Each structure stands twice: as structure tokens, then as C-alpha cells.
């Protein structure tokens, strides 16, 4: 059924790469906004993996494949909610400090 | 798809109360009407939750995605009791200067998420519960107006929390890749199947999920956020985080650990053993050097996560699961109590939580000093208080499951722990007061302290009834 298509392993490898890039970004970036973008990258890596796996699991029946695809939408919604809350806190800090550099947060340890 | 309204009614009541509370907050200057409404909502949810106890038929909703088994009901009781106590503590603290009636709906939403997490029978439900719980707490920890450390706490907690949940989500995606399912029952079915070949992928998924949840439970070395966030957040919110968030995290860990992990590679259990040992040692040693009582209690919360983790390792035995719940029950009361006392000693904007504030408290405010002593002794595990019995259950479960070395580490570190708790008690009674007039008075907080103190003593003197109640009816964690 999957013959002629890009194998699932390739997608999962790409998603792992994106996830690692995101994780490294979180650990090395200093701007809160860039850290946050890196987290989004990690979430999207998970989505990519879910879609690739869902295509693979299509052989096990539509319900199994659809549950994976539905999970992608749930994770997108979760990411959107995180953006709303995160940017709210960020704006509150930025309003009096005029900087989004996390190193100026005393004692921040990642 | 079955929607069992009765089963999901307790979190639903909280959700509705929170929604009404947001609208109601717009029409009152004072935060008190919303506080009373929230308290009412929590009490209704408690009653609805209590009447589900002891039923013989399996209770679940949305397929097996929401499971109200005895474990979930017990954890939900704890979450609701913890929330109720924190609402009482917040009642006057908010009027004194923290302001903003949206505080209460956010707290209820967070508790809703915690209840969903405790009853989750599915990785996606677990994730949704975790996010509902966390997003509200991120905002609450940044709640103190014009306090730099509070906004920093919110930011730190948010960034690290989002990072941790990304790990959890990736782990869930990998678990789906390995088994094709999200529901624990189906995942376990696949893992146990003869033809299962994706062992490596499933183990990797388990590691990611463990990492994500260990962050919420504040296991060392994932605990570094907790002292900063606990110190920065308003004291009532710190109390909320230390009991409700912890209860929800351990509820989720308990279910995953008892059901899914026995079918994965044993290396993951070994990883948790290392985490628990580190948590016990780091939490207790770091607490020794703290000058701020809030920070001391934060590290003590980390250390208590270690004792809970010890019971968690024995999660697939009935005694282990019961020990986790029992210990959390004791911990909920004594920890909320300690933070409630602290909230009466700090100033309007929650500043001033150093040890000197407690000097001479035995003379200036004897009742408060007595209550604090009770909570500290219970946290230290002195008989006959609740904390002591909790530790007995935990050590018993750990020894039965064969974790002798870890149990010895736990006993040694609890001796260290007794030192820093007793030192604070000696400051309360044997040092002269350094502040003329400390803190504030609040009848509602007084009620919360009294309830917590009574429960701490009662659980210690008659530990059997709650322990026995956990064994009534169906098995603790629903099988399939």
C-alpha cells in the first residue's frame, strides 16, 4: 500500500531532527520569544511524526489512522493556547523591563 | 461513544463555576462574591465526587478515556480539598492587595485540569488535562502586582513547562508510532502482543513521557524551576502548586507507571530509581541552607516528591498505589497548613518570608505558632502525626517491592529533614521577636489552618479509615 511513497522512517528521522533543533534552540537562545519559537518547533516535530505514523497505521484500519490525525489538531490547539498565555506573560514583563532577554531574569536556570 | 454525565460531573461543575465566575467578576468591585461562588462550586463537586465512591460497576466516560476508578476518585477528592483550602487562604490575601477576581476562575480551571489528569485513561486526555492545569497556573504564578520576582516566576514556569510538555507530546507521538493507540488499555494490549516488534521505539517513548511528567512532579534534576517559582508566586498559589499540581502529576504518573511501564524495558524503572534517589538527597540537603521559609518549604516539597516517588516505584502492587494516595492526603493538609500560616506573616504584597519573621512567634501569636509547629513536625515525620504514618506506608511499600537501598536513603534523608524543620520550630519558640507587629489576621485563613491541623492530627491518630476506604468496592486502578 505504501509502495512508491516516501518511507515512514524518513519522516520520523526528519521529525527527530526538527525536535532536536528545537531542543537545542531552547537551551541556547537567550530571547524568550526565540525560546518559545523553539518550543513550537518541537511541537510541530511531534505533529509531523504523528502524521507520518498515522499514514503507516492506515493498514490497521481507518479508526487507528484517524485517531493519530485527530491528535494533531488537539496538539495544534494546545500550542495555540500556550501562545496566548505565554505572550501575555511576556508582554507583562516587557512593559516595565523593555527586554525579552531571559538572562536578565535573575537566577533563571535551564 | 458514551458520555457518562454522572461520571464527568465533578470536573464539569468546576468548569461551569469558573465560567460563571469570570462573568460575575465583571459586576463586583470586591473579589469576595466570586470567592464564595468558587467555594460553593468546589463543595458541590466534592459531594458529586464522593457519591461515586464505593460503587461496584466500573465508571468511565468517552470510551476508556476518562476513568473514575477508586484511584481517580481519591485523587480528585484530594485536588478538591486542596483547592477548597487554598480558596479559603486566598479569601483575605486577595483583598489585601493581590487583587483581580479572575484569580478564582483560573484556580478552578486549573483544578479541573488536575481532575481530568487524575482520571485520564488515554494519553491525549492526560495531555489535555495537563495543559488545562498548567496554563492557568502559569498565569497565577505571575499574579503579584508590581513584583518583579512574580512575573519572572510566571515566565520561567511557562518556558520550562512548555519545554517539558513538548517532551511529553513527542513521547506520546512516538508511543502512537509504536502501538497505534493512545488509550492505555489498547497500548498495553499492543505491548503485550506476541507480534510486537517496536520495543525500542516504545521504550524511547516511555523515556520522553517519564521526562515530561517528572518535570511536573518536580523530580530532581527536573526540579530547578520549583524553588524559584514557588518563591516568586503569591503564597496561596504556591500552596496550590505544591499540593494540587503535585497530586495531579502523581495521579497521572501512578496510572501510567502501574499500567504501561511494567510492559516496557526495565531500564525506565531504573531511571526512576535514580531520579527518586537524587530527589531525596538534593531536596533535603538544599533545604538545609535556606534563609527564606518559602524557599525552605519549596525544597521540602521537592523532598516529599522523593518519598512519593519511592511509593510510585511499587505502583504495580496495591500497597504502593495506596501509599502514594495516603501520603498525598497527609501532605495536602500539612503543606497547605504551613503555607497558610506563612501567608499570614508576609506583608500585603507577599514580601518578607525570611526565617526572622518567625522569631518569637510563640509569644506574639501562640495559636499560629502551635499550628505551624504541628505542620512542621508532621512534615518531618514525627509520630503520631499524619506525616509519620504516611512515611510508614511508603517505606513498607518500598521494602515489599524490594527497594531496600532506596528505602535506607529515604530514612537517612528524613533524619536530615527533621533537622531543618525542628530548627524553624526552635526559632519560633526560643528567639526573641524581631518585628514589632508581624503579618495580618484573617478568619477564613484561620478556618483553613484549623481544618488542616485537625486533619493532620486525625489522619495520624486514626489512619485506618481513609486507607480502608481506598480498598472498598472495585480495585484501586481500573484494569481493563
Coordinates of C-alpha atoms in Angstrom, one line a residue:
Chain A
X1 CA 0.0 0.0 0.0
X2 CA 2.9 2.3 0.8
X3 CA 5.0 1.3 -2.1
X4 CA 6.3 4.1 -4.2
X5 CA 5.8 6.6 -1.3
X6 CA 8.5 8.1 0.9
X7 CA 9.0 5.6 3.7
X8 CA 7.8 6.5 7.2
X9 CA 11.3 6.3 8.6
X10 CA 12.4 9.3 6.6
X11 CA 9.6 11.4 8.0
X12 CA 10.3 10.2 11.5
X13 CA 14.0 11.0 11.1
X14 CA 13.1 14.5 9.8
X15 CA 10.8 15.0 12.8
X16 CA 13.5 13.8 15.2
X17 CA 15.9 16.3 13.6
X18 CA 13.4 19.2 13.9
X19 CA 12.8 18.2 17.5
X20 CA 16.5 18.3 18.3
X21 CA 16.9 21.6 16.6
X22 CA 14.0 22.9 18.8
X23 CA 15.5 21.5 22.0
X24 CA 18.9 23.0 21.2
X25 CA 17.2 26.3 20.4
X26 CA 15.5 26.3 23.8
X27 CA 18.8 25.6 25.6
X28 CA 21.0 28.1 23.7
X29 CA 18.7 31.0 22.8
X30 CA 18.5 34.0 25.1
X31 CA 15.4 35.8 23.9
X32 CA 12.2 34.5 25.5
X33 CA 10.5 34.8 22.1
X34 CA 13.1 32.7 20.4
X35 CA 12.9 30.1 23.2
X36 CA 9.2 30.0 22.7
X37 CA 9.5 29.6 18.9
X38 CA 11.9 26.7 19.5
X39 CA 9.3 25.0 21.7
X40 CA 6.8 25.5 18.9
X41 CA 9.3 23.7 16.6
X42 CA 9.4 20.8 19.0
X43 CA 5.6 20.6 19.0
X44 CA 5.5 20.6 15.2
X45 CA 8.1 17.9 15.1
X46 CA 5.7 15.8 17.2
X47 CA 2.9 16.6 14.7
X48 CA 5.0 15.6 11.8
X49 CA 5.8 12.3 13.5
X50 CA 2.1 11.7 14.3
X51 CA 1.0 12.3 10.7
X52 CA 3.7 10.0 9.3
X53 CA 2.7 7.3 11.8
X54 CA -0.9 7.8 11.1
X55 CA -0.3 7.1 7.4
X56 CA 1.6 4.0 8.3
X57 CA -1.1 2.8 10.6
X58 CA -3.7 3.2 7.9
X59 CA -3.2 -0.5 7.2
X60 CA -4.6 -1.3 10.7
X61 CA -7.9 0.4 9.9
X62 CA -9.3 3.9 9.4
X63 CA -10.1 4.4 13.1
X64 CA -6.4 3.9 14.2
X65 CA -5.2 6.3 11.4
X66 CA -7.8 8.9 12.2
X67 CA -7.0 9.0 15.9
X68 CA -3.5 10.0 15.1
X69 CA -4.6 12.7 12.7
X70 CA -7.1 14.0 15.3
X71 CA -4.4 14.2 17.9
X72 CA -2.5 16.6 15.6
X73 CA -5.4 19.0 15.8
X74 CA -5.5 18.7 19.5
X75 CA -1.8 19.5 19.8
X76 CA -2.3 22.5 17.4
X77 CA -5.0 23.8 19.8
X78 CA -2.7 23.2 22.8
X79 CA 0.1 25.1 21.0
X80 CA -2.2 28.0 20.3
X81 CA -3.4 28.2 23.9
X82 CA 0.2 28.2 25.0
X83 CA 1.0 31.1 22.7
X84 CA -1.9 33.1 24.1
X85 CA -0.8 32.6 27.7
X86 CA 3.0 32.9 27.0
X87 CA 2.8 36.1 25.1
X88 CA 0.5 37.6 27.7
X89 CA 3.1 37.0 30.4
X90 CA 5.9 38.1 28.1
X91 CA 4.0 41.4 27.4
X92 CA 3.5 41.9 31.2
X93 CA 7.3 41.6 31.7
X94 CA 8.3 43.6 28.7
X95 CA 6.1 46.5 29.7
X96 CA 8.4 47.6 32.5
X97 CA 11.6 46.0 31.6
X98 CA 11.8 46.6 27.9
X99 CA 13.8 43.5 27.2
X100 CA 12.9 39.9 26.5
X101 CA 16.3 38.6 27.3
X102 CA 15.9 35.7 29.8
X103 CA 19.4 36.2 31.2
X104 CA 18.2 39.3 32.9
X105 CA 15.7 37.2 34.8
X106 CA 17.6 36.7 38.0
X107 CA 18.6 33.1 38.6
X108 CA 16.9 31.6 35.5
X109 CA 18.4 28.1 35.1
X110 CA 17.6 25.9 32.2
Chain B
X1 CA -19.0 7.0 22.2
X2 CA -20.6 7.1 25.7
X3 CA -20.8 10.3 27.6
X4 CA -21.5 9.4 31.2
X5 CA -22.6 12.7 32.6
X6 CA -22.6 11.5 36.2
X7 CA -19.0 10.4 36.0
X8 CA -17.7 13.6 34.5
X9 CA -20.0 15.9 36.6
X10 CA -17.3 16.8 39.3
X11 CA -14.9 18.5 36.8
X12 CA -17.9 19.8 34.8
X13 CA -19.2 21.6 37.8
X14 CA -15.9 23.3 38.4
X15 CA -15.7 24.3 34.7
X16 CA -19.2 25.8 34.8
X17 CA -18.5 27.6 38.1
X18 CA -15.3 29.0 36.6
X19 CA -17.2 30.3 33.5
X20 CA -19.9 31.9 35.7
X21 CA -17.2 33.3 38.0
X22 CA -15.5 35.2 35.1
X23 CA -18.7 36.9 34.2
X24 CA -19.6 37.6 37.8
X25 CA -16.3 39.1 38.5
X26 CA -17.1 41.9 36.0
X27 CA -20.0 43.2 38.1
X28 CA -18.4 43.4 41.5
X29 CA -15.7 45.6 42.9
X30 CA -14.8 43.1 45.6
X31 CA -13.4 39.7 44.8
X32 CA -15.4 38.1 47.7
X33 CA -18.6 37.2 45.8
X34 CA -16.6 35.2 43.2
X35 CA -14.6 33.6 46.0
X36 CA -17.7 32.4 47.7
X37 CA -19.2 31.2 44.4
X38 CA -16.0 29.2 43.7
X39 CA -16.0 27.7 47.2
X40 CA -19.6 26.6 46.6
X41 CA -18.7 25.1 43.2
X42 CA -15.8 23.1 44.8
X43 CA -18.1 21.8 47.6
X44 CA -20.8 20.7 45.1
X45 CA -18.0 19.0 43.1
X46 CA -16.8 17.3 46.3
X47 CA -20.3 15.9 47.0
X48 CA -20.7 14.7 43.4
X49 CA -17.3 13.1 43.6
X50 CA -18.0 11.5 47.0
X51 CA -21.2 9.8 45.9
X52 CA -19.2 8.0 43.1
X53 CA -17.1 6.2 45.8
X54 CA -17.7 2.6 46.5
X55 CA -19.9 1.8 43.5
X56 CA -19.3 -1.7 42.2
X57 CA -19.8 -1.1 38.5
X58 CA -16.8 0.3 36.5
X59 CA -17.2 4.0 35.9
X60 CA -15.8 5.6 32.8
X61 CA -16.8 8.1 30.1
X62 CA -15.7 8.7 26.5
X63 CA -14.8 5.0 25.9
X64 CA -12.0 4.3 28.4
X65 CA -10.6 7.9 28.1
X66 CA -12.0 9.1 31.4
X67 CA -11.8 6.5 34.1
X68 CA -13.4 7.3 37.5
X69 CA -11.9 4.3 39.4
X70 CA -11.1 4.5 43.1
X71 CA -7.7 6.0 42.5
X72 CA -9.1 8.8 40.3
X73 CA -11.9 9.5 42.8
X74 CA -9.4 9.6 45.7
X75 CA -7.1 11.9 43.8
X76 CA -10.0 14.1 42.8
X77 CA -11.1 14.3 46.4
X78 CA -7.6 15.5 47.3
X79 CA -7.5 18.0 44.5
X80 CA -10.9 19.4 45.5
X81 CA -10.0 19.5 49.2
X82 CA -6.7 21.2 48.4
X83 CA -8.4 23.7 46.2
X84 CA -11.0 24.5 48.9
X85 CA -8.4 25.1 51.5
X86 CA -6.4 27.4 49.1
X87 CA -9.6 29.3 48.3
X88 CA -10.0 30.0 52.0
X89 CA -6.4 31.1 52.3
X90 CA -6.8 33.4 49.3
X91 CA -10.1 34.9 50.5
X92 CA -8.4 37.7 52.5
X93 CA -5.0 37.6 50.9
X94 CA -6.6 38.7 47.6
X95 CA -8.4 41.6 49.2
X96 CA -5.2 42.8 51.0
X97 CA -3.6 43.7 47.7
X98 CA -3.2 40.9 45.3
X99 CA -6.5 41.9 43.6
X100 CA -8.3 40.7 40.5
X101 CA -11.3 38.4 40.8
X102 CA -10.2 36.3 37.7
X103 CA -7.9 34.6 40.2
X104 CA -10.6 32.3 41.4
X105 CA -11.9 31.1 38.0
X106 CA -8.3 30.4 36.9
X107 CA -7.8 28.3 40.1
X108 CA -10.9 26.4 39.4
X109 CA -9.9 25.8 35.8
X110 CA -6.5 24.5 37.0
X111 CA -8.2 22.1 39.4
X112 CA -10.5 20.9 36.5
X113 CA -7.4 20.1 34.5
X114 CA -6.0 18.3 37.5
X115 CA -9.1 16.2 37.9
X116 CA -9.1 15.3 34.2
X117 CA -5.4 14.3 34.5
X118 CA -6.1 12.1 37.5
X119 CA -8.8 10.2 35.7
X120 CA -7.2 10.1 32.3
X121 CA -7.2 6.7 30.7
X122 CA -5.7 7.9 27.5
X123 CA -2.5 9.8 26.6
X124 CA -4.3 12.6 24.8
X125 CA -6.7 13.1 27.7
X126 CA -3.7 13.2 30.0
X127 CA -2.1 15.9 27.8
X128 CA -5.3 18.0 27.7
X129 CA -5.7 17.8 31.5
X130 CA -2.0 18.7 32.0
X131 CA -2.3 21.7 29.7
X132 CA -5.5 23.0 31.3
X133 CA -3.9 22.6 34.7
X134 CA -0.6 24.2 33.7
X135 CA -1.8 27.2 31.6
X136 CA -3.9 28.5 34.5
X137 CA -1.1 28.1 37.0
X138 CA 1.4 29.9 34.7
X139 CA -0.8 33.0 34.9
X140 CA -1.5 32.6 38.6
X141 CA 2.2 32.4 39.5
X142 CA 2.7 35.8 37.8
X143 CA -0.2 37.3 39.8
X144 CA 1.5 39.6 42.4
X145 CA 1.2 43.2 41.1
X146 CA 4.4 45.1 40.5
X147 CA 6.5 42.3 41.9
X148 CA 9.4 41.5 39.6
X149 CA 10.1 38.0 41.0
X150 CA 6.5 37.0 40.5
X151 CA 6.5 37.9 36.8
X152 CA 9.8 36.2 36.5
X153 CA 8.3 33.1 38.2
X154 CA 5.4 33.1 35.7
X155 CA 7.9 33.4 32.7
X156 CA 10.2 30.7 34.0
X157 CA 7.5 28.3 34.8
X158 CA 5.9 28.9 31.5
X159 CA 9.0 28.5 29.3
X160 CA 10.2 25.4 31.2
X161 CA 6.7 24.0 31.4
X162 CA 6.2 24.4 27.7
X163 CA 9.6 22.7 27.1
X164 CA 8.6 19.8 29.3
X165 CA 5.2 19.3 27.7
X166 CA 6.9 19.3 24.3
X167 CA 8.8 16.2 25.5
X168 CA 5.6 14.6 26.8
X169 CA 3.9 15.3 23.5
X170 CA 6.8 13.9 21.4
X171 CA 6.8 10.8 23.7
X172 CA 3.0 10.4 23.1
X173 CA 3.6 10.7 19.3
X174 CA 6.3 8.0 19.5
X175 CA 4.1 5.8 21.6
X176 CA 1.4 6.1 18.9
X177 CA 4.0 5.2 16.3
X178 CA 5.0 2.1 18.2
X179 CA 1.5 0.8 19.2
X180 CA -1.0 2.8 17.0
X181 CA -3.1 3.8 20.0
X182 CA -3.4 6.4 22.7
X183 CA -5.7 4.7 25.2
X184 CA -3.7 2.9 27.9
X185 CA -5.8 -0.2 27.6
X186 CA -5.1 -0.5 23.8
X187 CA -1.4 0.5 24.2
X188 CA -0.9 -2.2 26.9
X189 CA -2.7 -4.7 24.6
X190 CA -0.3 -4.0 21.8
X191 CA 2.8 -4.0 24.1
X192 CA 1.8 -7.4 25.4
X193 CA 1.1 -8.9 22.0
X194 CA 3.4 -11.7 20.7
X195 CA 3.9 -10.0 17.4
X196 CA 5.1 -6.7 18.9
X197 CA 8.4 -5.6 17.4
X198 CA 8.7 -1.9 18.2
X199 CA 10.2 -2.4 21.6
X200 CA 13.0 0.2 21.1
X201 CA 10.5 2.9 19.9
X202 CA 8.1 2.2 22.8
X203 CA 11.0 2.4 25.3
X204 CA 12.1 5.7 23.9
X205 CA 8.5 7.0 24.1
X206 CA 8.3 5.9 27.7
X207 CA 11.5 7.8 28.5
X208 CA 10.1 11.0 26.9
X209 CA 6.8 10.6 28.7
X210 CA 8.6 10.0 32.0
X211 CA 10.7 13.1 31.5
X212 CA 7.7 15.3 30.8
X213 CA 5.8 14.1 33.8
X214 CA 8.9 14.1 36.1
X215 CA 9.1 17.9 35.4
X216 CA 5.5 18.5 36.7
X217 CA 6.2 16.3 39.7
X218 CA 9.5 18.2 40.3
X219 CA 11.8 15.2 40.5
X220 CA 15.5 16.2 40.6
X221 CA 17.2 17.0 38.3
X222 CA 14.0 18.5 36.7
X223 CA 13.2 20.3 39.9
X224 CA 15.2 23.5 39.3
X225 CA 12.2 25.6 38.4
X226 CA 10.3 24.8 41.6
X227 CA 12.2 26.8 44.2
X228 CA 12.2 30.0 42.0
X229 CA 8.6 29.6 41.0
X230 CA 7.4 28.7 44.5
X231 CA 9.2 31.7 45.9
X232 CA 8.0 34.2 43.3
X233 CA 4.4 33.2 43.2
X234 CA 1.8 34.5 45.7
X235 CA 1.8 32.3 48.8
X236 CA -1.7 30.9 48.3
X237 CA -0.7 30.0 44.7
X238 CA 2.4 28.3 46.0
X239 CA 0.3 26.3 48.3
X240 CA -1.9 25.4 45.3
X241 CA 1.0 24.4 43.2
X242 CA 2.6 22.3 46.0
X243 CA -0.5 20.2 46.6
X244 CA -2.9 20.3 43.7
X245 CA -0.4 20.3 40.8
X246 CA 1.6 17.7 42.6
X247 CA -1.4 15.5 43.3
X248 CA -2.4 15.7 39.6
X249 CA 1.1 14.9 38.4
X250 CA 1.4 11.9 40.7
X251 CA -2.1 10.7 39.8
X252 CA -1.0 10.6 36.2
X253 CA 2.4 9.1 37.0
X254 CA 0.8 6.4 39.1
X255 CA -1.6 5.2 36.4
X256 CA 1.0 5.3 33.7
X257 CA 3.5 3.6 35.9
X258 CA 1.2 0.9 37.2
X259 CA -0.3 0.0 33.8
X260 CA 2.0 0.9 30.9
X261 CA 5.6 0.8 32.3
X262 CA 5.6 -2.8 33.5
X263 CA 5.4 -3.7 29.9
X264 CA 8.3 -1.6 28.8
X265 CA 12.0 -2.0 29.2
X266 CA 13.2 -2.3 32.9
X267 CA 15.7 0.5 32.2
X268 CA 12.9 3.0 32.6
X269 CA 12.2 1.8 36.2
X270 CA 15.9 2.0 36.9
X271 CA 15.8 5.6 35.6
X272 CA 13.0 6.4 38.0
X273 CA 15.1 4.8 40.9
X274 CA 17.9 7.2 40.1
X275 CA 15.5 10.2 39.9
X276 CA 14.0 9.3 43.2
X277 CA 17.4 8.9 44.9
X278 CA 18.5 12.3 43.5
X279 CA 15.3 14.0 44.6
X280 CA 15.5 12.7 48.1
X281 CA 19.2 13.8 48.5
X282 CA 19.1 17.1 46.7
X283 CA 15.7 18.2 48.1
X284 CA 16.7 17.6 51.7
X285 CA 20.2 18.9 51.5
X286 CA 19.3 22.1 49.7
X287 CA 16.5 22.8 52.2
X288 CA 19.2 22.8 55.0
X289 CA 20.8 26.0 53.8
X290 CA 17.7 28.2 53.1
X291 CA 17.1 31.5 54.8
X292 CA 13.7 32.1 53.3
X293 CA 10.9 30.0 54.8
X294 CA 9.0 29.9 51.5
X295 CA 12.1 28.6 49.7
X296 CA 12.7 26.1 52.5
X297 CA 9.1 24.8 52.0
X298 CA 9.8 24.7 48.3
X299 CA 12.8 22.4 48.7
X300 CA 10.8 20.4 51.3
X301 CA 8.2 19.9 48.6
X302 CA 10.9 18.6 46.3
X303 CA 12.0 16.2 49.0
X304 CA 8.4 15.0 49.6
X305 CA 8.2 14.3 45.9
X306 CA 11.0 11.9 46.5
X307 CA 9.1 9.9 49.2
X308 CA 6.1 9.8 46.9
X309 CA 8.3 8.6 44.1
X310 CA 9.5 5.8 46.4
X311 CA 5.9 4.6 46.7
X312 CA 5.4 5.1 43.0
X313 CA 8.1 2.5 42.3
X314 CA 5.9 0.0 44.0
X315 CA 2.9 1.2 42.0
X316 CA 2.0 -2.1 40.5
X317 CA 1.3 -3.5 43.9
X318 CA -1.9 -2.4 45.7
X319 CA 0.1 -1.3 48.7
X320 CA 2.3 1.1 46.6
X321 CA -0.7 2.8 45.0
X322 CA -2.4 3.2 48.3
X323 CA 0.7 4.6 49.9
X324 CA 1.0 7.2 47.1
X325 CA -2.6 8.3 47.8
X326 CA -2.3 8.2 51.5
X327 CA 1.0 10.1 51.6
X328 CA -0.5 12.8 49.3
X329 CA -3.5 13.1 51.6
X330 CA -1.3 13.8 54.6
X331 CA 0.9 16.0 52.5
X332 CA -2.0 18.1 51.2
X333 CA -3.2 19.0 54.7
X334 CA 0.2 19.7 56.3
X335 CA 1.6 21.6 53.4
X336 CA -1.4 23.8 52.8
X337 CA -1.4 24.4 56.5
X338 CA 2.2 25.5 56.6
X339 CA 1.8 27.9 53.6
X340 CA -1.4 29.2 55.2
X341 CA 0.5 30.2 58.3
X342 CA 3.2 31.8 56.1
X343 CA 0.6 33.8 54.2
X344 CA -0.5 35.4 57.5
X345 CA 3.1 36.5 58.3
X346 CA 4.1 38.1 55.0
X347 CA 3.2 41.7 54.1
X348 CA 0.4 42.8 51.7
X349 CA 2.3 42.0 48.6
X350 CA 3.7 38.7 50.0
X351 CA 7.1 40.1 50.8
X352 CA 9.1 39.2 53.8
X353 CA 9.3 35.4 54.1
X354 CA 12.6 35.1 55.9
X355 CA 13.1 32.9 58.9
X356 CA 13.4 36.1 61.2
X357 CA 9.6 36.7 60.6
X358 CA 9.0 33.6 62.7
X359 CA 11.2 34.6 65.6
X360 CA 9.3 34.8 68.8
X361 CA 6.0 33.8 67.2
X362 CA 5.4 31.6 70.2
X363 CA 5.0 34.7 72.3
X364 CA 3.3 37.1 69.9
X365 CA 0.8 34.7 68.2
X366 CA 0.7 31.5 70.2
X367 CA -2.1 29.7 68.3
X368 CA -0.4 30.4 64.9
X369 CA 2.9 29.2 66.4
X370 CA 1.3 26.0 67.7
X371 CA -0.3 25.2 64.3
X372 CA 2.9 25.8 62.5
X373 CA 4.8 23.6 64.9
X374 CA 2.2 20.9 64.2
X375 CA 2.6 21.1 60.5
X376 CA 6.4 21.2 60.6
X377 CA 6.5 18.2 62.9
X378 CA 4.2 16.3 60.6
X379 CA 6.3 17.2 57.6
X380 CA 9.3 16.0 59.5
X381 CA 7.5 12.7 60.1
X382 CA 7.3 12.8 63.9
X383 CA 4.7 10.4 65.4
X384 CA 1.7 10.4 65.9
X385 CA 1.0 12.9 63.2
X386 CA -0.1 12.2 59.6
X387 CA 3.3 12.6 58.0
X388 CA 4.7 9.8 60.1
X389 CA 2.0 7.3 59.2
X390 CA 2.5 8.3 55.5
X391 CA 6.2 7.6 55.7
X392 CA 5.5 4.2 57.3
X393 CA 3.2 3.3 54.4
X394 CA 5.7 4.4 51.9
X395 CA 8.7 2.6 53.4
X396 CA 6.6 -0.5 53.9
X397 CA 5.5 -0.5 50.2
X398 CA 9.1 0.2 49.0
X399 CA 10.5 -2.7 51.1
X400 CA 7.9 -5.1 49.9
X401 CA 8.7 -4.2 46.3
X402 CA 12.4 -4.8 47.1
X403 CA 13.8 -1.3 47.0
X404 CA 15.9 -1.7 50.2
X405 CA 18.8 0.6 49.4
X406 CA 16.4 3.4 48.3
X407 CA 14.3 2.9 51.5
X408 CA 17.5 3.3 53.5
X409 CA 18.4 6.5 51.6
X410 CA 14.9 7.8 52.3
X411 CA 15.1 7.1 56.0
X412 CA 18.6 8.7 56.3
X413 CA 17.4 11.8 54.4
X414 CA 14.3 12.1 56.6
X415 CA 16.6 12.4 59.6
X416 CA 18.3 15.3 57.8
X417 CA 14.9 16.7 57.1
X418 CA 13.9 16.6 60.7
X419 CA 16.9 18.9 61.4
X420 CA 15.7 21.8 59.3
X421 CA 12.1 21.6 60.4
X422 CA 13.0 21.5 64.0
X423 CA 15.4 24.4 63.6
X424 CA 12.5 26.5 62.4
X425 CA 10.4 25.4 65.4
X426 CA 13.2 26.5 67.7
X427 CA 13.3 29.9 66.0
X428 CA 9.5 30.2 66.7
X429 CA 9.8 29.4 70.4
X430 CA 13.4 30.3 71.5
X431 CA 14.2 33.5 69.7
X432 CA 13.1 37.0 70.7
X433 CA 10.6 38.7 68.3
X434 CA 12.5 40.9 65.8
X435 CA 9.4 42.5 64.3
X436 CA 7.1 44.6 66.4
X437 CA 3.8 43.7 64.6
X438 CA 4.0 40.9 62.1
X439 CA 1.5 40.0 59.5
X440 CA -2.2 40.1 59.3
X441 CA -5.2 38.3 60.7
X442 CA -7.9 36.5 58.6
X443 CA -10.8 34.5 59.9
X444 CA -11.0 32.5 56.6
X445 CA -7.3 31.6 56.7
X446 CA -7.8 30.7 60.3
X447 CA -10.5 28.2 59.3
X448 CA -8.2 26.7 56.7
X449 CA -5.4 26.3 59.3
X450 CA -7.8 24.8 61.8
X451 CA -9.1 22.3 59.3
X452 CA -5.6 21.4 58.1
X453 CA -4.4 21.0 61.7
X454 CA -7.3 18.8 62.7
X455 CA -6.9 16.6 59.6
X456 CA -3.1 16.3 60.3
X457 CA -3.8 15.0 63.8
X458 CA -6.8 12.9 62.9
X459 CA -5.1 11.2 60.0
X460 CA -2.2 10.4 62.3
X461 CA -4.3 9.1 65.1
X462 CA -6.8 7.1 63.1
X463 CA -5.0 6.3 59.8
X464 CA -7.1 3.3 59.1
X465 CA -10.4 4.7 57.8
X466 CA -9.1 6.5 54.7
X467 CA -6.7 3.7 54.0
X468 CA -9.5 1.2 54.3
X469 CA -11.8 3.4 52.1
X470 CA -9.3 3.1 49.3
X471 CA -9.9 -0.7 49.3
X472 CA -13.8 -0.6 49.2
X473 CA -15.6 -1.7 46.0
X474 CA -13.6 -2.1 42.9
X475 CA -9.8 -2.4 42.6
X476 CA -7.8 0.8 43.1
X477 CA -6.6 1.2 39.5
X478 CA -9.1 0.0 36.9
X479 CA -7.9 -2.9 34.9
X480 CA -9.5 -3.5 31.5

